[in-house]
């Protein structure tokens, strides 16, 4: 996209449950137009198009081939992410994909290589670190509010998705599981805050061989579980910070904080007792306690941009502003730079998770071969609602 007066035209592929929030949010971005949508279920795509005012319904192949589409929003199931992304790049389209970036690292390398050869951009969810909560954490770290970071802990205790998702099968099939589903939010936030990861180790188990769908027309139907559903991991960052993470579909409840960062002079805490309000939301409180204070201090994200030095890509991110990464990629295409929620970060996070899954069978730490830049913070907004280019990532 070379003409800044023209909108970035997006073809959305995959009109399942997650597509609704993307369609709703992307309609608020000036300069970003979703011009077509489609999936294997054309009936469902037609319903979504009518609900959100998408002007055209077409097959995925037709959308990818359309010369009037600048970029593809890939919301297919994880097992199809690579196929759609590669086809889109081959057709000359930029791509932003839902997480995980890929389920096979060889596919990820092909995607990054093809994008580089063709001069195209690749982005990947999660983009939650672009929200005020994580910009706040990063600002505190960068100004030395807790001294030198030494450790990090993340805890993601849930009891799966079958209570609220009518078709949860893919969460328990190859390419699914709690680590690949929820891990990207926490790992992307960790890399944004602390930089890339050097090595990992893990333990995992599969608690239930089958699980029951508990809602919708398939209520009572049993699903086979093909992946580990309770994962414990250790991480070492290139900076020397060490960390731990627990991600589970087997935990009924917990009072542990969702994420804490430890430093030589204090601690930053994401305190929410509800797992849904952890790293997979854009807004929320940040607590900090230092050696000089006797209690926790809450740092809520002010709603008015004038009240805060760190502004967002949009004029008002809410708790679920999925799509801001796509908007940031559209701006990056205009500015001829890499997006903050880019493919290198998405691939790095995927390699980290694959290392965590491989480690139990190997009985040792797994070295991470990839690296990535620490995504740059956001510092200002424009009238368009897309963020200004602040230069390349560190």
Short mmCIF file of C-alpha atoms in Angstrom, two decimals:
data_model
loop_
_atom_site.label_atom_id
_atom_site.label_comp_id
_atom_site.label_asym_id
_atom_site.label_seq_id
_atom_site.Cartn_x
_atom_site.Cartn_y
_atom_site.Cartn_z
CA UNK A 1 0.00 0.00 0.00
CA UNK A 2 1.82 3.11 -1.20
CA UNK A 3 -0.90 5.79 -1.33
CA UNK A 4 -1.68 7.12 2.14
CA UNK A 5 -4.95 8.60 0.88
CA UNK A 6 -6.35 5.15 0.16
CA UNK A 7 -7.56 2.75 2.87
CA UNK A 8 -5.75 -0.49 3.56
CA UNK A 9 -8.17 -3.03 2.08
CA UNK A 10 -8.47 -6.29 4.00
CA UNK A 11 -9.88 -9.66 3.09
CA UNK A 12 -10.92 -11.65 6.17
CA UNK A 13 -10.62 -15.44 5.93
CA UNK A 14 -12.23 -17.49 8.70
CA UNK A 15 -15.58 -16.26 9.97
CA UNK A 16 -15.80 -18.31 13.14
CA UNK A 17 -16.50 -17.06 16.64
CA UNK A 18 -13.44 -14.81 16.93
CA UNK A 19 -14.23 -12.91 13.72
CA UNK A 20 -17.05 -10.89 15.30
CA UNK A 21 -14.81 -8.85 17.60
CA UNK A 22 -12.37 -8.20 14.75
CA UNK A 23 -15.14 -7.00 12.46
CA UNK A 24 -16.60 -4.77 15.16
CA UNK A 25 -13.27 -3.23 16.16
CA UNK A 26 -11.78 -2.83 12.69
CA UNK A 27 -14.78 -0.76 11.63
CA UNK A 28 -13.52 1.90 14.08
CA UNK A 29 -10.09 2.28 12.47
CA UNK A 30 -9.87 5.11 9.97
CA UNK A 31 -7.88 4.00 6.94
CA UNK A 32 -8.68 0.31 7.37
CA UNK A 33 -11.48 -1.34 5.38
CA UNK A 34 -12.56 -4.99 5.50
CA UNK A 35 -13.82 -5.36 1.93
CA UNK A 36 -14.50 -9.12 1.81
CA UNK A 37 -14.90 -12.13 4.06
CA UNK A 38 -15.16 -15.85 3.53
CA UNK A 39 -14.51 -19.31 4.92
CA UNK A 40 -15.22 -22.96 4.25
CA UNK A 41 -18.72 -22.29 5.61
CA UNK A 42 -20.06 -19.72 3.15
CA UNK A 43 -23.42 -19.62 4.90
CA UNK A 44 -21.79 -18.47 8.14
CA UNK A 45 -19.72 -15.95 6.20
CA UNK A 46 -22.84 -14.53 4.57
CA UNK A 47 -24.43 -14.06 7.99
CA UNK A 48 -21.32 -12.30 9.35
CA UNK A 49 -21.10 -10.05 6.29
CA UNK A 50 -24.70 -8.97 6.71
CA UNK A 51 -24.27 -8.38 10.45
CA UNK A 52 -21.16 -6.19 10.09
CA UNK A 53 -21.68 -4.60 6.68
CA UNK A 54 -18.91 -6.39 4.80
CA UNK A 55 -19.64 -5.67 1.12
CA UNK A 56 -18.50 -8.97 -0.39
CA UNK A 57 -18.62 -12.67 0.49
CA UNK A 58 -16.23 -14.93 -1.43
CA UNK A 59 -14.25 -18.13 -1.10
CA UNK A 60 -10.82 -17.92 0.54
CA UNK A 61 -9.21 -18.57 -2.84
CA UNK A 62 -11.17 -15.72 -4.46
CA UNK A 63 -10.26 -13.31 -1.69
CA UNK A 64 -6.56 -14.18 -1.91
CA UNK A 65 -6.60 -13.72 -5.69
CA UNK A 66 -8.47 -10.39 -5.58
CA UNK A 67 -6.14 -7.61 -6.87
CA UNK A 68 -8.10 -5.02 -4.88
CA UNK A 69 -7.18 -6.64 -1.53
CA UNK A 70 -4.00 -5.30 0.13
CA UNK A 71 -3.83 -7.66 3.08
CA UNK A 72 -5.32 -10.86 4.46
CA UNK A 73 -6.63 -11.22 8.02
CA UNK A 74 -6.13 -14.92 8.71
CA UNK A 75 -8.63 -16.09 11.35
CA UNK A 76 -8.70 -19.75 10.37
CA UNK A 77 -8.13 -22.58 12.87
CA UNK A 78 -4.46 -22.99 13.91
CA UNK A 79 -3.86 -26.00 11.66
CA UNK A 80 -4.73 -23.87 8.60
CA UNK A 81 -2.76 -20.74 9.51
CA UNK A 82 0.33 -21.61 7.48
CA UNK A 83 -1.53 -22.69 4.34
CA UNK A 84 -3.54 -19.47 4.17
CA UNK A 85 -0.60 -17.21 5.05
CA UNK A 86 1.67 -18.77 2.43
CA UNK A 87 -1.01 -18.55 -0.27
CA UNK A 88 -1.67 -14.90 0.59
CA UNK A 89 2.01 -13.97 0.46
CA UNK A 90 2.44 -15.83 -2.81
CA UNK A 91 -0.38 -13.68 -4.20
CA UNK A 92 1.37 -10.49 -3.10
CA UNK A 93 -0.71 -9.74 0.02
CA UNK A 94 0.43 -8.63 3.45
CA UNK A 95 -0.80 -11.01 6.18
CA UNK A 96 -1.91 -10.69 9.79
CA UNK A 97 -2.77 -14.00 11.44
CA UNK A 98 -4.42 -15.06 14.67
CA UNK A 99 -2.26 -16.87 17.18
CA UNK A 100 -0.42 -19.12 17.16
CA UNK A 101 1.62 -17.86 14.21
CA UNK A 102 2.17 -21.47 13.06
CA UNK A 103 1.94 -24.96 14.51
CA UNK A 104 5.02 -26.19 12.60
CA UNK A 105 8.28 -24.22 12.75
CA UNK A 106 9.26 -25.23 9.21
CA UNK A 107 6.09 -23.54 7.98
CA UNK A 108 7.00 -20.45 9.98
CA UNK A 109 10.41 -20.22 8.37
CA UNK A 110 8.83 -20.55 4.92
CA UNK A 111 6.41 -17.75 5.72
CA UNK A 112 9.14 -15.38 6.93
CA UNK A 113 11.43 -16.22 4.00
CA UNK A 114 8.67 -15.74 1.42
CA UNK A 115 7.60 -12.42 2.95
CA UNK A 116 11.20 -11.19 2.90
CA UNK A 117 11.68 -12.20 -0.75
CA UNK A 118 8.49 -10.45 -1.80
CA UNK A 119 8.92 -7.37 0.39
CA UNK A 120 5.67 -8.05 2.26
CA UNK A 121 4.75 -7.68 5.91
CA UNK A 122 3.63 -10.44 8.25
CA UNK A 123 1.92 -9.79 11.56
CA UNK A 124 0.66 -12.11 14.24
CA UNK A 125 -1.62 -11.93 17.25
CA UNK A 126 -1.50 -11.47 20.13
CA UNK A 127 -1.36 -7.69 19.96
CA UNK A 128 -2.46 -7.13 23.56
CA UNK A 129 0.97 -5.74 24.46
CA UNK A 130 0.00 -2.67 22.43
CA UNK A 131 -2.65 -1.87 25.06
CA UNK A 132 -2.26 0.49 27.97
CA UNK A 133 -1.67 -2.21 30.59
CA UNK A 134 1.47 -3.54 28.95
CA UNK A 135 2.70 -0.15 27.82
CA UNK A 136 2.45 0.82 31.50
CA UNK A 137 4.48 -2.21 32.63
CA UNK A 138 7.13 -1.54 29.98
CA UNK A 139 7.39 2.13 30.94
CA UNK A 140 7.90 1.23 34.60
CA UNK A 141 10.61 -1.27 33.68
CA UNK A 142 12.40 1.07 31.28
CA UNK A 143 12.58 3.87 33.80
CA UNK A 144 14.00 1.51 36.45
CA UNK A 145 11.00 1.60 38.79
CA UNK A 146 11.87 -1.86 40.20
CA UNK A 147 15.60 -1.69 39.55
CA UNK A 148 17.19 -4.37 37.39
CA UNK A 149 14.66 -7.09 36.37
CA UNK A 150 15.68 -10.49 37.75
CA UNK A 151 12.68 -12.79 37.35
CA UNK A 152 9.17 -13.22 36.00
CA UNK A 153 6.27 -15.56 36.81
CA UNK A 154 3.08 -16.19 34.85
CA UNK A 155 0.13 -18.35 35.93
CA UNK A 156 -2.77 -19.15 33.61
CA UNK A 157 -5.14 -21.52 35.46
CA UNK A 158 -8.34 -22.37 33.56
CA UNK A 159 -10.56 -25.40 33.11
CA UNK A 160 -10.73 -25.37 29.34
CA UNK A 161 -13.11 -23.83 26.84
CA UNK A 162 -15.85 -26.45 26.52
CA UNK A 163 -18.10 -24.58 28.97
CA UNK A 164 -18.45 -21.55 26.67
CA UNK A 165 -17.34 -22.59 23.16
CA UNK A 166 -19.90 -24.58 21.10
CA UNK A 167 -17.22 -26.24 18.92
CA UNK A 168 -14.13 -26.57 21.11
CA UNK A 169 -12.66 -29.65 19.40
CA UNK A 170 -9.65 -27.89 17.87
CA UNK A 171 -8.49 -26.71 21.31
CA UNK A 172 -7.83 -30.38 22.15
CA UNK A 173 -6.52 -31.53 18.76
CA UNK A 174 -2.99 -31.25 17.36
CA UNK A 175 -2.09 -27.58 17.22
CA UNK A 176 -4.28 -26.85 20.25
CA UNK A 177 -3.87 -27.12 24.00
CA UNK A 178 -3.51 -24.46 26.68
CA UNK A 179 0.10 -23.61 25.87
CA UNK A 180 -0.51 -22.85 22.19
CA UNK A 181 -3.86 -21.18 22.95
CA UNK A 182 -3.04 -18.99 25.97
CA UNK A 183 0.76 -19.05 26.07
CA UNK A 184 1.22 -16.56 23.20
CA UNK A 185 -0.41 -13.74 25.20
CA UNK A 186 1.97 -14.15 28.10
CA UNK A 187 5.09 -14.90 26.10
CA UNK A 188 4.57 -11.97 23.72
CA UNK A 189 4.10 -9.69 26.74
CA UNK A 190 7.26 -11.12 28.32
CA UNK A 191 9.32 -10.50 25.18
CA UNK A 192 7.89 -6.98 24.85
CA UNK A 193 8.88 -6.25 28.44
CA UNK A 194 12.14 -8.17 28.80
CA UNK A 195 13.39 -9.11 25.32
CA UNK A 196 13.87 -12.47 23.59
CA UNK A 197 14.21 -15.86 25.29
CA UNK A 198 17.40 -17.96 25.21
CA UNK A 199 16.31 -21.40 26.46
CA UNK A 200 13.35 -23.21 28.04
CA UNK A 201 12.45 -26.40 29.87
CA UNK A 202 9.10 -27.93 30.67
CA UNK A 203 6.93 -30.65 32.12
CA UNK A 204 3.41 -31.51 30.94
CA UNK A 205 0.57 -33.98 31.39
CA UNK A 206 -2.75 -34.91 29.81
CA UNK A 207 -5.20 -35.22 32.69
CA UNK A 208 -8.40 -36.29 30.87
CA UNK A 209 -8.41 -38.58 27.79
CA UNK A 210 -11.85 -37.20 26.86
CA UNK A 211 -13.81 -34.05 27.69
CA UNK A 212 -17.50 -33.18 27.41
CA UNK A 213 -18.88 -30.21 25.47
CA UNK A 214 -21.01 -28.36 28.02
CA UNK A 215 -22.97 -25.87 25.91
CA UNK A 216 -24.66 -25.35 22.55
CA UNK A 217 -26.26 -27.89 20.21
CA UNK A 218 -23.51 -30.44 20.86
CA UNK A 219 -23.89 -30.36 24.66
CA UNK A 220 -23.06 -33.74 26.14
CA UNK A 221 -20.89 -34.87 23.23
CA UNK A 222 -17.47 -36.23 24.18
CA UNK A 223 -14.23 -35.07 22.57
CA UNK A 224 -10.95 -36.93 22.38
CA UNK A 225 -7.99 -35.06 23.93
CA UNK A 226 -4.83 -35.30 21.77
CA UNK A 227 -2.62 -32.73 23.53
CA UNK A 228 -1.18 -32.07 26.97
CA UNK A 229 -3.48 -29.89 29.03
CA UNK A 230 -1.33 -28.90 32.04
CA UNK A 231 2.08 -27.41 31.26
CA UNK A 232 4.83 -26.11 33.56
CA UNK A 233 7.80 -24.27 32.06
CA UNK A 234 11.04 -22.53 32.99
CA UNK A 235 12.55 -19.76 30.87
CA UNK A 236 15.88 -17.99 30.60
CA UNK A 237 15.97 -14.69 28.71
CA UNK A 238 18.92 -13.41 26.69
CA UNK A 239 19.18 -10.63 29.27
CA UNK A 240 19.79 -13.15 32.05
CA UNK A 241 16.30 -12.81 33.61
CA UNK A 242 14.82 -16.19 34.59
CA UNK A 243 11.15 -17.09 34.76
CA UNK A 244 8.43 -19.67 35.15
CA UNK A 245 5.01 -20.19 33.58
CA UNK A 246 2.06 -22.48 34.26
CA UNK A 247 -0.66 -22.81 31.61
CA UNK A 248 -3.53 -25.23 32.18
CA UNK A 249 -6.95 -26.42 31.04
CA UNK A 250 -7.16 -28.61 34.18
CA UNK A 251 -7.44 -26.09 37.05
CA UNK A 252 -10.83 -25.22 38.54
CA UNK A 253 -9.77 -22.04 40.35
CA UNK A 254 -6.77 -20.11 41.64
CA UNK A 255 -5.91 -16.91 43.48
CA UNK A 256 -2.42 -16.52 42.01
CA UNK A 257 -1.59 -13.28 40.19
CA UNK A 258 -1.57 -13.66 36.43
CA UNK A 259 1.91 -12.21 36.01
CA UNK A 260 4.62 -10.69 38.18
CA UNK A 261 7.98 -9.14 37.30
CA UNK A 262 10.65 -9.14 40.01
CA UNK A 263 13.50 -6.65 40.25
CA UNK A 264 16.34 -5.69 42.54
CA UNK A 265 14.25 -2.81 43.94
CA UNK A 266 10.65 -4.01 43.73
CA UNK A 267 7.87 -6.02 42.05
CA UNK A 268 5.30 -5.29 39.32
CA UNK A 269 2.09 -7.34 39.53
CA UNK A 270 -0.84 -8.05 37.23
CA UNK A 271 -3.23 -8.97 40.04
CA UNK A 272 -6.47 -10.10 38.43
CA UNK A 273 -7.99 -13.22 40.01
CA UNK A 274 -9.95 -13.88 36.79
CA UNK A 275 -7.76 -15.66 34.20
CA UNK A 276 -9.66 -13.85 31.46
CA UNK A 277 -8.26 -10.55 32.73
CA UNK A 278 -4.59 -11.46 32.56
CA UNK A 279 -2.24 -10.93 29.64
CA UNK A 280 -4.96 -11.49 27.06
CA UNK A 281 -6.62 -8.11 27.61
CA UNK A 282 -5.46 -4.64 26.61
CA UNK A 283 -6.44 -2.68 29.71
CA UNK A 284 -6.47 -3.19 33.45
CA UNK A 285 -4.64 -2.25 36.63
CA UNK A 286 -0.92 -2.61 37.23
CA UNK A 287 0.35 -2.86 40.80
CA UNK A 288 3.85 -1.94 41.92
CA UNK A 289 5.67 -2.21 45.25
CA UNK A 290 9.25 -1.16 45.83
CA UNK A 291 11.68 -1.34 48.73
CA UNK A 292 10.76 2.25 49.58
CA UNK A 293 7.00 1.60 49.90
CA UNK A 294 5.09 -0.39 52.51
CA UNK A 295 2.10 -1.29 50.32
CA UNK A 296 1.07 -1.96 46.76
CA UNK A 297 0.34 1.07 44.58
CA UNK A 298 -2.15 0.64 41.73
CA UNK A 299 -1.34 2.23 38.38
CA UNK A 300 -4.62 2.20 36.45
CA UNK A 301 -4.49 3.13 32.80
CA UNK A 302 -6.04 6.62 32.42
CA UNK A 303 -8.72 6.84 29.74
CA UNK A 304 -7.76 10.30 28.46
CA UNK A 305 -4.58 10.28 26.34
CA UNK A 306 -3.64 13.67 27.74
CA UNK A 307 -3.33 12.11 31.19
CA UNK A 308 -0.65 9.65 30.18
CA UNK A 309 2.67 9.84 28.36
CA UNK A 310 2.04 6.56 26.54
CA UNK A 311 -0.88 6.71 24.10
CA UNK A 312 -2.43 3.91 22.09
CA UNK A 313 -2.88 3.11 18.43
CA UNK A 314 -6.56 3.97 18.75
CA UNK A 315 -8.58 6.63 20.45
CA UNK A 316 -9.78 4.35 23.23
CA UNK A 317 -8.61 0.75 23.44
CA UNK A 318 -10.96 -1.32 25.56
CA UNK A 319 -10.50 -4.66 27.27
CA UNK A 320 -10.82 -6.52 23.96
CA UNK A 321 -9.41 -4.43 21.13
CA UNK A 322 -8.38 -7.29 18.86
CA UNK A 323 -7.45 -5.92 15.47
CA UNK A 324 -5.19 -3.12 16.67
CA UNK A 325 -2.23 -5.22 15.49
CA UNK A 326 -3.73 -5.32 12.01
CA UNK A 327 -4.18 -1.55 12.09
CA UNK A 328 -0.57 -1.14 13.22
CA UNK A 329 0.56 -3.40 10.35
CA UNK A 330 -1.40 -1.21 7.92
CA UNK A 331 0.46 1.83 9.24
CA UNK A 332 3.76 -0.06 9.01
CA UNK A 333 3.05 -0.80 5.34
CA UNK A 334 2.60 2.92 4.74
CA UNK A 335 5.77 3.74 6.66
CA UNK A 336 7.81 0.91 5.09
CA UNK A 337 8.86 -0.63 8.40
CA UNK A 338 8.21 -3.82 10.32
CA UNK A 339 5.03 -4.02 12.42
CA UNK A 340 5.40 -4.22 16.18
CA UNK A 341 3.31 -7.41 16.43
CA UNK A 342 5.35 -8.85 13.59
CA UNK A 343 6.18 -12.26 12.20
CA UNK A 344 9.61 -12.48 13.84
CA UNK A 345 8.01 -12.07 17.27
CA UNK A 346 5.25 -14.53 16.39
CA UNK A 347 7.78 -17.11 15.20
CA UNK A 348 10.00 -16.63 18.26
CA UNK A 349 7.03 -17.19 20.58
CA UNK A 350 6.08 -20.34 18.63
CA UNK A 351 9.61 -21.73 18.85
CA UNK A 352 9.61 -21.05 22.59
CA UNK A 353 6.34 -22.96 23.00
CA UNK A 354 7.54 -25.85 20.84
CA UNK A 355 10.66 -26.01 23.00
CA UNK A 356 8.52 -26.18 26.12
CA UNK A 357 6.53 -29.04 24.60
CA UNK A 358 9.64 -30.93 23.43
CA UNK A 359 11.55 -30.55 26.68
CA UNK A 360 9.75 -33.25 28.73
CA UNK A 361 10.58 -35.95 26.20
CA UNK A 362 14.18 -34.80 25.90
CA UNK A 363 14.69 -34.43 29.64
CA UNK A 364 16.68 -31.21 29.26
CA UNK A 365 16.58 -27.52 28.43
CA UNK A 366 15.92 -26.63 24.79
CA UNK A 367 17.94 -23.81 23.24
CA UNK A 368 15.93 -21.28 21.21
CA UNK A 369 17.58 -20.60 17.85
CA UNK A 370 15.46 -17.63 16.78
CA UNK A 371 15.51 -14.16 18.21
CA UNK A 372 13.63 -10.93 17.58
CA UNK A 373 13.70 -7.27 18.39
CA UNK A 374 12.07 -5.96 21.53
CA UNK A 375 9.02 -4.21 20.03
CA UNK A 376 9.13 -0.43 20.33
CA UNK A 377 6.69 1.28 22.67
CA UNK A 378 3.90 3.53 21.43
CA UNK A 379 4.35 7.19 22.26
CA UNK A 380 1.79 9.21 20.34
CA UNK A 381 -1.35 8.98 18.25
CA UNK A 382 -2.59 10.66 15.10
CA UNK A 383 -5.97 11.90 13.99
CA UNK A 384 -6.38 8.75 11.91
CA UNK A 385 -6.36 6.50 14.93
CA UNK A 386 -3.32 4.59 13.63
CA UNK A 387 -0.05 5.04 15.42
CA UNK A 388 2.82 7.14 14.16
CA UNK A 389 6.01 5.36 13.14
CA UNK A 390 8.46 5.78 16.01
CA UNK A 391 11.30 4.03 14.28
CA UNK A 392 12.30 0.37 14.18
CA UNK A 393 12.12 -1.96 17.14
CA UNK A 394 15.20 -2.12 19.36
#
